[in-house]
XYZ file of C-alpha atoms in Angstrom:
732
model
C 144.165 47.051 93.850
C 141.514 44.937 92.145
C 142.309 44.589 88.439
C 140.086 43.414 85.637
C 141.653 40.976 83.179
C 142.195 42.610 79.820
C 144.452 42.706 76.807
C 145.294 45.555 74.469
C 147.530 46.053 71.440
C 151.153 46.881 72.111
C 151.530 50.664 72.364
C 153.868 52.583 70.093
C 157.306 53.265 71.629
C 156.621 56.920 72.489
C 153.474 55.998 74.460
C 155.515 54.201 77.143
C 157.433 57.414 77.787
C 154.240 58.845 79.315
C 154.446 56.203 82.038
C 157.935 57.195 83.152
C 158.017 58.487 86.696
C 154.672 57.025 87.762
C 154.524 54.860 90.868
C 153.047 51.330 90.519
C 149.498 52.405 91.454
C 149.548 55.476 89.235
C 150.836 53.299 86.387
C 147.949 50.890 86.987
C 145.520 53.801 86.597
C 147.269 54.997 83.437
C 147.097 51.597 81.732
C 143.602 50.425 82.766
C 141.274 50.721 79.774
C 139.085 47.619 79.977
C 135.781 48.332 81.705
C 135.031 50.983 84.354
C 137.860 52.278 86.544
C 137.470 53.685 90.057
C 140.457 55.511 91.535
C 140.311 56.076 95.293
C 142.901 58.815 95.710
C 143.940 60.296 99.049
C 145.068 63.891 99.488
C 148.436 64.621 97.853
C 148.704 61.250 96.130
C 148.997 62.585 92.574
C 145.494 61.820 91.295
C 145.588 64.547 88.629
C 148.946 63.224 87.471
C 147.556 59.682 87.264
C 144.409 60.522 85.286
C 146.077 62.976 82.887
C 148.781 60.396 82.140
C 146.027 57.816 81.634
C 144.373 60.013 79.001
C 147.702 60.899 77.373
C 148.787 57.255 77.289
C 145.448 56.232 75.750
C 145.751 58.932 73.087
C 149.390 58.242 72.213
C 148.817 54.481 72.201
C 145.898 54.861 69.787
C 143.360 53.491 72.277
C 141.358 56.753 72.242
C 141.018 59.702 69.923
C 141.501 63.081 71.666
C 138.161 64.454 70.433
C 136.346 61.406 71.843
C 137.425 62.076 75.436
C 135.454 64.242 77.879
C 137.121 64.948 81.232
C 134.922 66.739 83.761
C 135.695 68.304 87.106
C 134.146 70.899 89.408
C 136.066 74.158 89.049
C 137.326 76.168 86.111
C 140.737 76.285 87.752
C 140.923 72.478 87.949
C 139.697 72.142 84.356
C 142.294 74.670 83.191
C 145.056 72.842 85.037
C 143.961 69.557 83.472
C 143.945 71.055 79.961
C 147.424 72.460 80.516
C 148.839 69.133 81.662
C 147.215 67.272 78.777
C 148.727 69.727 76.273
C 152.167 69.143 77.777
C 151.656 65.390 77.461
C 150.638 65.598 73.808
C 146.866 65.219 74.272
C 145.803 68.784 73.573
C 142.589 67.919 71.728
C 140.889 66.450 74.796
C 137.898 68.342 76.197
C 138.445 69.125 79.912
C 135.503 71.069 81.333
C 133.290 71.522 84.361
C 129.935 69.768 84.372
C 128.193 73.085 83.745
C 130.532 74.143 80.959
C 130.154 70.851 79.114
C 126.374 70.872 79.554
C 126.036 74.499 78.420
C 128.034 73.773 75.266
C 125.742 70.879 74.400
C 122.611 72.815 75.317
C 123.543 75.734 73.066
C 124.251 73.375 70.169
C 121.132 71.204 70.457
C 118.528 73.741 71.642
C 117.488 74.889 68.132
C 116.993 71.258 67.084
C 115.305 70.044 70.282
C 113.199 73.088 71.203
C 113.574 75.705 68.489
C 114.810 79.264 68.556
C 117.689 80.542 70.648
C 118.611 79.279 74.109
C 117.094 81.577 76.781
C 119.469 84.024 78.429
C 121.117 82.906 81.681
C 120.025 85.224 84.494
C 122.799 87.604 85.586
C 121.747 88.242 89.188
C 119.973 85.246 90.646
C 119.746 86.746 94.144
C 118.026 89.842 92.774
C 115.374 87.674 91.125
C 114.934 85.643 94.324
C 114.475 88.912 96.252
C 111.759 89.961 93.801
C 110.081 86.559 94.163
C 110.115 86.942 97.949
C 108.627 90.439 97.703
C 105.804 89.103 95.541
C 105.179 86.526 98.255
C 105.071 89.432 100.742
C 108.226 88.258 102.496
C 111.085 90.564 103.435
C 114.544 89.019 103.394
C 117.671 90.651 104.751
C 120.969 90.036 102.961
C 121.830 86.890 104.919
C 118.316 85.454 104.576
C 118.398 86.153 100.845
C 121.682 84.281 100.527
C 120.217 81.399 102.528
C 117.023 81.117 100.472
C 118.986 81.350 97.213
C 121.204 78.513 98.416
C 118.161 76.430 99.298
C 116.716 76.890 95.817
C 120.035 75.807 94.296
C 120.154 72.754 96.575
C 116.589 71.805 95.685
C 117.328 71.958 91.973
C 120.540 69.889 92.039
C 118.773 67.279 94.168
C 115.884 67.367 91.645
C 113.368 68.569 94.227
C 110.490 70.583 92.744
C 108.818 73.428 94.695
C 105.777 71.328 95.562
C 107.941 68.637 97.217
C 110.478 70.911 98.910
C 108.766 71.256 102.321
C 108.141 67.507 102.587
C 111.738 66.663 101.628
C 113.087 69.084 104.251
C 110.760 67.609 106.890
C 112.114 64.099 106.187
C 115.763 65.150 106.137
C 118.034 66.560 108.827
C 118.697 69.675 106.771
C 118.356 72.851 108.849
C 117.095 75.995 107.139
C 116.967 79.599 108.292
C 113.361 80.111 107.210
C 110.206 78.064 107.327
C 110.322 75.415 104.574
C 106.827 76.298 103.359
C 107.862 79.938 102.899
C 111.007 78.913 101.021
C 108.921 76.623 98.795
C 106.593 79.552 98.058
C 109.525 81.776 97.076
C 111.019 78.916 95.033
C 107.770 78.488 93.063
C 107.476 82.239 92.418
C 111.130 82.400 91.351
C 110.526 79.681 88.770
C 107.428 81.520 87.561
C 109.351 84.789 87.142
C 111.988 82.980 85.079
C 109.353 81.534 82.794
C 107.664 84.921 82.405
C 110.955 86.553 81.427
C 112.317 83.672 79.330
C 115.501 83.290 81.358
C 117.207 80.298 82.911
C 119.677 79.942 85.777
C 122.897 78.004 86.315
C 121.126 74.873 87.598
C 118.695 74.919 84.661
C 121.643 74.323 82.349
C 122.019 70.822 83.829
C 118.274 70.208 84.191
C 117.520 71.147 80.585
C 120.451 69.138 79.213
C 119.226 66.097 81.153
C 115.688 66.644 79.876
C 116.807 66.833 76.225
C 119.035 63.763 76.463
C 116.237 61.805 78.157
C 113.530 62.821 75.688
C 115.511 62.869 72.432
C 117.269 59.568 71.906
C 118.657 60.771 68.582
C 120.452 63.653 70.324
C 121.692 61.358 73.112
C 123.090 58.987 70.471
C 124.829 61.886 68.741
C 126.499 62.948 72.008
C 127.585 59.374 72.693
C 129.081 59.053 69.229
C 131.091 62.218 69.909
C 132.267 61.270 73.414
C 133.232 57.651 73.966
C 135.567 57.931 76.971
C 134.813 59.776 80.217
C 136.933 60.859 83.166
C 135.335 62.403 86.268
C 137.555 64.080 88.864
C 136.440 64.793 92.468
C 133.700 62.203 92.049
C 132.803 62.395 95.744
C 131.324 65.842 95.030
C 128.776 64.898 92.356
C 125.144 65.797 93.005
C 122.236 63.557 92.011
C 121.599 65.829 89.012
C 125.226 65.643 87.844
C 125.199 61.864 88.289
C 122.073 61.623 86.119
C 123.719 63.724 83.415
C 126.824 61.529 83.540
C 124.700 58.381 83.158
C 123.038 59.880 80.076
C 126.423 60.769 78.585
C 127.885 57.295 79.159
C 124.809 55.233 78.232
C 125.303 51.463 78.354
C 129.050 51.685 77.813
C 131.694 51.105 80.485
C 134.395 53.477 79.268
C 134.270 55.488 82.478
C 137.016 56.428 84.936
C 136.082 58.168 88.199
C 138.458 59.596 90.785
C 137.636 60.664 94.313
C 138.098 60.439 98.072
C 135.077 59.997 100.342
C 137.085 61.578 103.174
C 137.139 64.870 101.271
C 133.361 65.221 100.892
C 132.747 68.728 102.267
C 130.031 70.134 100.020
C 126.921 68.218 101.089
C 125.171 71.551 101.680
C 125.241 72.062 97.894
C 123.816 68.608 97.197
C 127.122 66.730 96.827
C 127.149 63.151 98.088
C 129.903 60.488 98.267
C 127.351 57.713 97.778
C 128.021 57.490 94.033
C 131.745 56.933 94.721
C 131.134 54.539 97.605
C 128.638 52.490 95.591
C 130.601 52.508 92.323
C 131.741 48.890 92.684
C 128.155 47.811 93.447
C 126.887 49.451 90.245
C 129.896 48.203 88.240
C 130.911 44.772 89.625
C 133.651 44.335 87.005
C 135.321 47.673 87.746
C 139.050 48.039 88.240
C 139.607 49.711 91.617
C 142.941 51.378 92.353
C 143.872 53.001 95.648
C 146.421 55.811 95.688
C 147.826 56.256 99.206
C 151.418 57.407 98.607
C 151.338 61.031 99.778
C 153.880 63.159 97.899
C 152.664 66.459 99.339
C 153.049 66.328 103.109
C 155.726 65.306 105.582
C 155.245 62.177 107.748
C 154.368 64.422 110.687
C 151.505 66.115 108.828
C 150.298 62.800 107.381
C 150.333 61.189 110.832
C 148.013 63.886 112.175
C 145.727 63.611 109.131
C 145.478 59.824 109.542
C 144.764 60.299 113.237
C 141.866 62.609 112.470
C 140.225 60.047 110.198
C 140.921 57.143 112.548
C 138.289 58.584 114.894
C 135.716 59.141 112.117
C 132.372 57.343 111.917
C 129.824 56.673 109.179
C 129.874 55.296 105.625
C 132.525 57.696 104.326
C 134.786 56.716 107.240
C 134.489 53.048 106.282
C 136.201 53.938 102.989
C 138.973 56.119 104.424
C 142.473 55.767 103.031
C 145.554 55.412 105.244
C 148.104 57.772 103.704
C 151.817 56.964 103.597
C 154.138 59.956 103.298
C 156.875 59.793 100.657
C 158.692 62.877 101.955
C 161.537 63.347 104.397
C 160.779 64.105 108.014
C 159.716 67.624 108.903
C 158.785 69.636 111.981
C 156.009 68.431 114.245
C 152.645 70.169 113.919
C 152.282 72.837 116.581
C 149.138 73.245 118.691
C 148.754 76.633 120.365
C 146.151 77.813 122.838
C 145.581 81.556 123.247
C 143.731 83.559 125.856
C 141.561 85.415 123.321
C 141.037 85.908 119.590
C 143.150 89.080 119.219
C 146.029 87.248 120.915
C 145.547 84.314 118.537
C 145.636 86.629 115.518
C 148.712 88.509 116.806
C 150.504 85.251 117.621
C 149.706 83.791 114.209
C 150.929 86.930 112.438
C 154.110 86.915 114.510
C 154.874 83.298 113.627
C 154.149 83.961 109.943
C 156.519 86.931 109.982
C 159.191 84.666 111.467
C 158.631 82.048 108.753
C 158.947 84.690 106.041
C 162.148 85.956 107.674
C 163.433 82.372 107.687
C 162.943 82.134 103.905
C 159.423 80.732 103.425
C 157.782 82.827 100.664
C 154.656 84.660 101.806
C 152.803 83.136 98.852
C 153.524 79.666 100.275
C 151.740 80.377 103.563
C 148.007 80.190 104.271
C 145.727 81.040 107.191
C 142.587 78.911 106.981
C 139.421 79.439 109.013
C 135.943 77.932 109.224
C 133.906 81.005 108.220
C 134.804 84.095 106.196
C 133.840 86.417 109.049
C 136.998 85.281 110.870
C 139.260 86.889 108.265
C 139.054 90.528 109.407
C 141.070 90.122 112.603
C 143.810 88.244 110.701
C 143.888 90.872 107.971
C 144.518 93.486 110.652
C 147.108 91.399 112.507
C 149.072 90.668 109.327
C 148.939 94.330 108.333
C 150.245 95.284 111.790
C 153.059 92.751 111.398
C 153.969 94.138 107.968
C 153.079 90.911 106.158
C 151.297 91.176 102.761
C 148.232 88.993 102.285
C 145.478 88.117 99.823
C 141.875 87.061 100.373
C 140.624 84.031 98.488
C 137.154 82.806 97.676
C 135.158 86.026 98.077
C 134.652 86.897 94.405
C 136.069 85.563 91.174
C 139.021 87.620 90.049
C 137.816 88.437 86.553
C 134.330 89.286 87.824
C 135.559 92.057 90.102
C 134.466 95.480 88.947
C 137.975 96.931 89.026
C 139.312 94.034 86.917
C 136.558 94.462 84.333
C 137.250 98.204 84.188
C 140.993 97.588 83.886
C 140.407 95.067 81.094
C 138.300 97.587 79.200
C 140.999 100.247 79.618
C 143.744 97.891 78.404
C 141.591 96.822 75.461
C 141.046 100.463 74.483
C 144.747 101.231 74.821
C 145.626 98.239 72.652
C 143.258 99.457 69.972
C 143.893 103.198 70.080
C 147.160 103.423 72.031
C 148.908 105.272 69.216
C 146.735 108.298 69.944
C 147.034 108.094 73.740
C 149.433 110.618 75.278
C 149.509 108.428 78.390
C 151.586 105.869 76.473
C 154.033 108.336 74.889
C 157.542 107.005 75.327
C 156.303 103.731 76.831
C 157.984 100.971 74.838
C 157.976 97.964 77.143
C 154.707 96.121 77.807
C 154.872 96.341 81.639
C 155.437 100.118 81.371
C 152.374 100.466 79.167
C 150.238 98.424 81.565
C 151.384 100.445 84.580
C 150.591 103.656 82.728
C 147.097 102.508 81.768
C 146.270 101.122 85.205
C 147.594 104.193 87.001
C 144.520 105.975 85.660
C 142.418 103.280 87.370
C 143.989 103.642 90.803
C 147.155 101.556 90.662
C 150.184 103.054 92.406
C 153.711 101.855 93.108
C 152.851 101.470 96.793
C 149.672 99.849 98.153
C 147.205 101.881 100.211
C 147.396 101.457 103.962
C 145.235 99.020 105.905
C 142.637 96.583 104.648
C 139.220 96.862 103.072
C 137.768 97.550 99.610
C 140.414 100.134 98.630
C 143.230 97.683 99.404
C 141.379 94.847 97.635
C 141.027 96.993 94.517
C 144.743 97.837 94.537
C 145.679 94.162 94.955
C 143.576 93.262 91.911
C 145.311 95.876 89.752
C 148.725 94.913 91.150
C 148.029 91.297 90.162
C 147.406 92.465 86.586
C 150.685 94.397 86.612
C 152.567 91.304 87.794
C 150.824 89.206 85.152
C 151.993 91.679 82.496
C 155.557 91.465 83.834
C 155.497 87.645 83.768
C 153.873 87.590 80.328
C 156.480 89.993 78.941
C 159.282 87.949 80.496
C 158.030 84.805 78.765
C 157.295 86.606 75.474
C 159.578 89.660 75.132
C 158.049 90.537 71.748
C 154.471 90.538 73.104
C 152.298 93.589 72.534
C 149.476 95.094 74.537
C 147.036 93.365 72.171
C 148.690 90.018 72.949
C 148.255 90.640 76.667
C 144.583 91.534 76.186
C 144.078 88.265 74.311
C 145.781 86.407 77.171
C 143.501 88.116 79.704
C 140.432 87.200 77.668
C 141.535 83.569 77.558
C 142.180 83.531 81.300
C 138.813 85.170 81.971
C 137.073 82.497 79.947
C 138.808 79.823 82.038
C 138.701 81.811 85.323
C 142.490 81.396 85.555
C 143.387 84.271 87.855
C 146.945 85.552 88.283
C 148.588 84.966 91.628
C 148.613 87.760 94.178
C 151.845 87.618 96.158
C 151.130 87.349 99.869
C 149.861 85.104 102.632
C 146.554 83.525 101.607
C 143.552 84.059 103.868
C 140.781 81.616 103.000
C 137.968 79.540 104.386
C 138.533 75.810 104.635
C 136.025 75.238 101.850
C 137.828 77.665 99.534
C 141.152 75.921 100.252
C 140.043 72.613 98.735
C 142.401 71.556 95.941
C 145.205 73.914 97.011
C 148.412 73.441 98.995
C 151.081 75.525 100.737
C 154.417 75.006 102.470
C 152.947 76.331 105.714
C 149.334 76.239 106.869
C 147.831 77.876 109.964
C 144.466 76.412 110.958
C 142.947 78.982 113.312
C 139.829 79.257 115.459
C 139.730 75.514 116.200
C 137.446 75.839 119.208
C 134.189 74.008 119.872
C 131.347 75.988 118.361
C 133.475 76.975 115.402
C 135.000 73.575 114.621
C 132.627 71.798 114.501
C 130.391 74.743 113.675
C 127.507 75.355 116.073
C 124.778 74.398 113.632
C 126.301 70.962 112.930
C 123.908 68.796 114.977
C 123.559 65.350 113.426
C 126.255 62.688 113.393
C 126.730 63.122 109.631
C 127.023 66.900 109.961
C 129.647 66.457 112.689
C 131.553 64.005 110.510
C 131.531 66.444 107.602
C 133.108 69.025 109.918
C 135.820 66.477 110.738
C 136.409 65.931 107.030
C 136.649 69.701 106.568
C 139.414 69.865 109.177
C 141.103 66.897 107.464
C 141.085 68.828 104.191
C 142.692 71.776 106.010
C 145.424 69.617 107.559
C 146.276 67.976 104.235
C 146.828 71.364 102.555
C 150.176 71.655 104.412
C 153.403 70.408 102.903
C 155.832 71.040 105.786
C 154.705 73.457 108.504
C 151.340 72.970 110.204
C 149.964 75.066 113.033
C 146.643 74.543 114.802
C 145.309 77.118 117.254
C 142.264 78.207 119.228
C 141.308 80.885 121.748
C 139.684 80.471 125.169
C 137.557 83.617 124.805
C 136.487 85.983 122.079
C 137.670 89.281 123.562
C 140.455 90.270 125.987
C 139.285 89.771 129.560
C 136.385 87.557 128.499
C 135.494 84.405 130.382
C 137.699 81.496 129.292
C 134.737 79.257 128.472
C 135.944 77.741 125.222
C 137.875 74.551 124.635
C 139.770 73.047 121.744
C 137.811 71.141 119.124
C 136.897 67.581 120.026
C 138.582 66.457 116.801
C 142.026 67.044 118.321
C 141.482 64.856 121.394
C 144.485 62.588 121.751
C 146.185 64.145 118.722
C 147.812 67.280 120.139
C 151.588 66.711 119.924
C 153.102 66.255 123.401
C 149.901 67.180 125.232
C 149.532 65.792 128.740
C 146.657 66.326 131.138
C 148.859 68.060 133.723
C 150.387 70.459 131.208
C 146.969 71.088 129.678
C 145.353 71.955 133.015
C 148.165 74.317 133.919
C 148.027 76.031 130.562
C 144.297 76.514 130.237
C 144.120 79.666 132.281
C 147.058 81.422 130.664
C 146.448 84.882 129.279
C 148.912 84.608 126.408
C 149.649 81.355 124.577
C 150.941 77.865 125.325
C 152.907 75.898 122.718
C 152.429 72.130 122.890
C 154.868 69.705 121.316
C 158.300 70.613 119.943
C 157.549 74.319 120.215
C 157.433 74.041 124.027
C 161.159 73.436 124.265
C 161.901 76.273 121.870
C 159.697 78.646 123.821
C 161.746 78.019 126.969
C 164.893 79.131 125.191
C 163.449 82.238 123.517
C 162.690 85.542 125.211
C 159.029 85.785 126.136
C 156.963 88.160 124.026
C 155.724 91.344 125.635
C 152.549 90.540 127.553
C 149.575 92.701 126.834
C 146.952 93.830 129.289
C 144.079 91.375 128.796
C 141.449 93.168 130.851
C 138.215 93.951 128.966
C 138.744 96.756 126.463
C 136.328 99.624 127.068
C 135.451 102.667 124.989
C 137.227 105.686 126.453
C 134.265 107.866 125.410
C 131.137 105.963 126.486
C 132.620 103.102 128.533
C 131.015 100.272 126.535
C 132.961 96.986 126.347
C 134.644 96.701 122.951
C 134.687 93.431 121.012
C 135.543 94.368 117.413
C 139.214 94.459 116.436
C 138.956 97.879 114.763
C 137.250 99.415 117.784
C 139.772 97.910 120.198
C 142.551 99.430 118.145
C 140.954 102.896 118.475
C 139.880 102.242 122.090
C 136.469 103.693 121.274
C 133.266 102.754 119.487
C 133.258 103.536 115.789
C 130.194 105.728 116.352
C 131.616 107.670 119.291
C 133.043 111.119 118.483
C 136.742 111.318 117.703
C 138.999 113.819 119.450
C 141.812 113.266 116.980
C 144.450 115.940 116.504
C 144.120 116.415 112.729
C 147.457 118.182 112.428
C 149.231 115.428 114.313
C 147.596 112.805 112.098
C 148.805 114.590 108.950
C 152.364 114.802 110.334
C 152.306 111.106 111.245
C 150.927 110.256 107.808
C 153.703 112.209 106.044
C 156.350 110.609 108.260
C 154.960 107.141 107.518
C 155.241 107.719 103.755
C 158.917 108.593 104.111
C 159.581 105.542 106.281
C 157.803 103.243 103.816
C 159.878 104.556 100.900
C 163.124 104.123 102.819
C 162.202 100.567 103.832
C 160.879 99.674 100.372
C 157.669 98.374 101.936
C 153.975 99.276 101.740
C 152.950 102.085 104.081
C 150.705 99.799 106.149
C 153.781 97.772 107.124
C 154.913 100.776 109.177
C 151.543 101.469 110.831
C 147.996 101.040 109.558
C 145.649 104.003 109.193
C 143.717 102.953 112.302
C 146.908 102.826 114.348
C 147.807 106.349 113.202
C 144.307 107.515 114.147
C 144.653 105.905 117.577
C 148.026 107.630 118.112
C 146.636 110.991 117.006
C 143.698 110.576 119.375
C 145.625 109.506 122.484
C 148.827 111.573 121.852
C 151.083 109.292 123.938
C 153.814 111.000 125.924
C 156.072 108.029 126.646
C 156.865 104.494 125.532
C 154.438 102.914 127.978
C 151.504 104.931 126.652
C 152.541 104.285 123.056
C 152.921 100.526 123.611
C 149.384 100.372 125.021
C 148.006 101.205 121.564
C 146.968 98.137 119.593
C 149.221 97.702 116.573
C 152.332 99.094 118.294
C 154.069 95.782 118.820
C 157.489 95.586 120.442
C 159.355 95.446 117.141
C 157.644 98.598 115.909
C 158.048 100.304 119.273
C 161.803 99.770 119.060
C 162.087 100.855 115.433
C 159.587 103.702 115.219
C 158.835 104.653 118.823
C 161.362 107.521 119.162
C 160.140 109.174 115.956
C 156.468 108.837 116.864
C 156.935 110.211 120.365
C 158.980 113.085 118.968
C 156.230 113.920 116.445
C 153.620 113.754 119.224
C 155.782 116.200 121.198
C 155.708 118.629 118.282
C 159.043 117.895 116.588
C 159.332 117.736 112.802
C 160.376 114.245 111.669
C 158.858 114.365 108.177
C 162.289 113.933 106.649
C 162.773 110.550 108.288
C 165.395 110.151 110.945
C 164.360 106.753 112.232
C 166.870 104.013 112.780
C 165.087 101.927 110.042
C-alpha cells in the first residue's frame, strides 16, 4: 500500500463504528480522503464493502455531505446494492448510479438551458432502426448480422469513432467484424441520419451529448461540479474512453476521486472497455494513494490456488498488474476436472453431480452452470430437466422487460385499483393469495409446465413474482396489493429482479459480479475456451481472464469439464483448454493418455479415489445417433431424445401419450415436484413413439436414466402394454 501523507479532523465517536470489522487494507481505503485513491481489488476481497464504508465514514465524520457524493458503477443491480448498503450505514442521501443513469439525469435537467426544448426521445428498438438503415443502404442482414452491426455501432460510439473514421480505425486495429467495415460504416452513417430525421437519440448518445454540453458550457460544468464534489467509480477496469471523458469532466481539476478495479477482470473489451485507465491511474495521478485488496473472503484456498495459477501464466499489460489472492476461508474440496466422451455425456454428468449436491444439502439457488456462449445452455436445460433439478436462465432479457412481467404488472396494478369490484379476489384476504389469483389469469399455475422453452420461461417469471409477494408479505404483514405494486415499480426502476429458485444457467460474461457455493464451468475445450475467433495475443488473454472470472465465482465447490466430441460416436478430436495445462488437480501424463479415449468420463484429482469406491454409472451406447425414419446422423439434443429429425413424420401413439401424460401428472402431485421432474414432454413423446416392451428398450430412450428406470419403469412399461396406471401405483 502506498499512502499519501494527510491529516483530517478527529471524527465523531459514531463514525469509528463504521470501521469495525474491516481488515487493515479495507480500513485504509475507508479512511483515505486526501488526494486521489486507487483501490486494486481482487475477486472476493470485499471491494464493495470497502468503498461503501469509505463513503459512510466520510459522511458520518463530516468530511463529505451525502448530496455531494456521486458513486458510479456499470449495472443497475450493482448500483442498487450499493444504495442499499449505504442506507444501512447511515449514508442514504448518496447518489449511486450507473454512468448512463447519472448522465441521463443531468442531460434531462440541463437540455432546456443548453439546447432548448425537450430532450429528444430515446429510441425504443435500436436494432429495428439499424435494420431500416441497412435496407436503405440496400443491404440485407439476418438476425445475427443485425446484432453484430448494432454492436459495432455501439462500440464505435463509446470509442468516439465517427462513421467517416470507422473503416480506417478497424483496419488499424485487430478487431474482427462479421461484415465489411465499409458497409458497416455506411449503415452507421445512415442510422445516425435516421435518428436526426426523427429527432430521437440512443443509449450511447446520452453519454455523448452530456460530454458535449459539459465541454461547451463551462457554466453548466461548474454547476455540476458544485453539486458533486466527491466521486467513487466501481469496476474501473471496464470504463470506455467515452465514460472516462465524462468522468474527467465531472471531476475537473479536483482530486477527490476514488476508483476501484481489477485489471484481471477486464472481459468487456468488445464493448469498448479498457483497463488502461486503471493501469495508468498512478501515472496520471502521481500523488495517489494506492491500496491493494488481496484477502479473498469468498473462495476456499483450493479455488484460490487454481485462480492464481490461471493468472500466473498470463501475459500482457493487464497480467503485469495481477493480484495474488490469499484465501481467508477454511480448506475445502479440491476442484474437480472431468473429461467426457461427448457433449450429451458432459451435460448428463453435470446434471447428475448437481442432483447429488442438492441431495447433500446445497441449495439449488447456490449452484451455477457457466458456459462460454449462450447457445450451450439448451443441452444443460434438458439434462437438468431430465434429472429433476429446477433451473433458471440468466442474462437473456431483463426481468422487468419481459412481456409476461409487464402484463402481470399491469394486471396487479388494475387489481390494486379496482380489486373491490373483481370477483376473482372475492374471499382473498392475504396478499399472496390475491397475487396468485391475479396471476392465474395470466398463466401461473401451482405446478410448472413440463420441459424447457418459452412456456417454461414465462411460468418462471410469474412464479418469481409470486415468491416476491410471499417474501414481501412476510416482511410486511400489513402490506396491501397497492404496496406490492409500488415495490414492483421501484424494483423495475432499479432493475432489481426477484430471485428465481433453481440452478443458474449463465454465460461467463453474465456471471460477472455474482457468486455461488458451487460452480460448474462446462465446455472448456479448445475452440470454445478460448473461443475460435480469439486470434491475437490480447484476445487470447481476455479469454483467460474470462475463465478466471468463472473460477472466482465459486465459494466452495468448483468443477471444470470438457467433451472430446460434440455428438455420441463423433471423432474424439477435441482437447482441454490450454489454460488448464499444469493446473488439473492430480493429472499425470500416463493417466491422461489412458483416459483420453474413454467413452464416459474420467475424474481427475480427489474425485478419482471416490469414483473407485462408487458403483459405476450405467454406460450408454455412444455410437452415432441416427434418425429412425430417414437415417440421418442426429446432433441436436432434442432430436437425439426423439431418435428422429424434428421434421420427420411422427408415428406416435396419441392414446398412449395421453395415458402417459395423465400418469405423469399423478406422479408429480404425489412427489410434490414439477411434472418435468418425472419425465419431460419430449421423453413422453419418445416413449409413445417407440412403445418399449422391456426395460432394455425403455432404458435406450434418452431421458430414462437409471434412477427413473428403477422408480417409474414398471409403471411406464405397464402403460405401454395397455394397463391403466392413471391412478398412480408407482413405488415413488
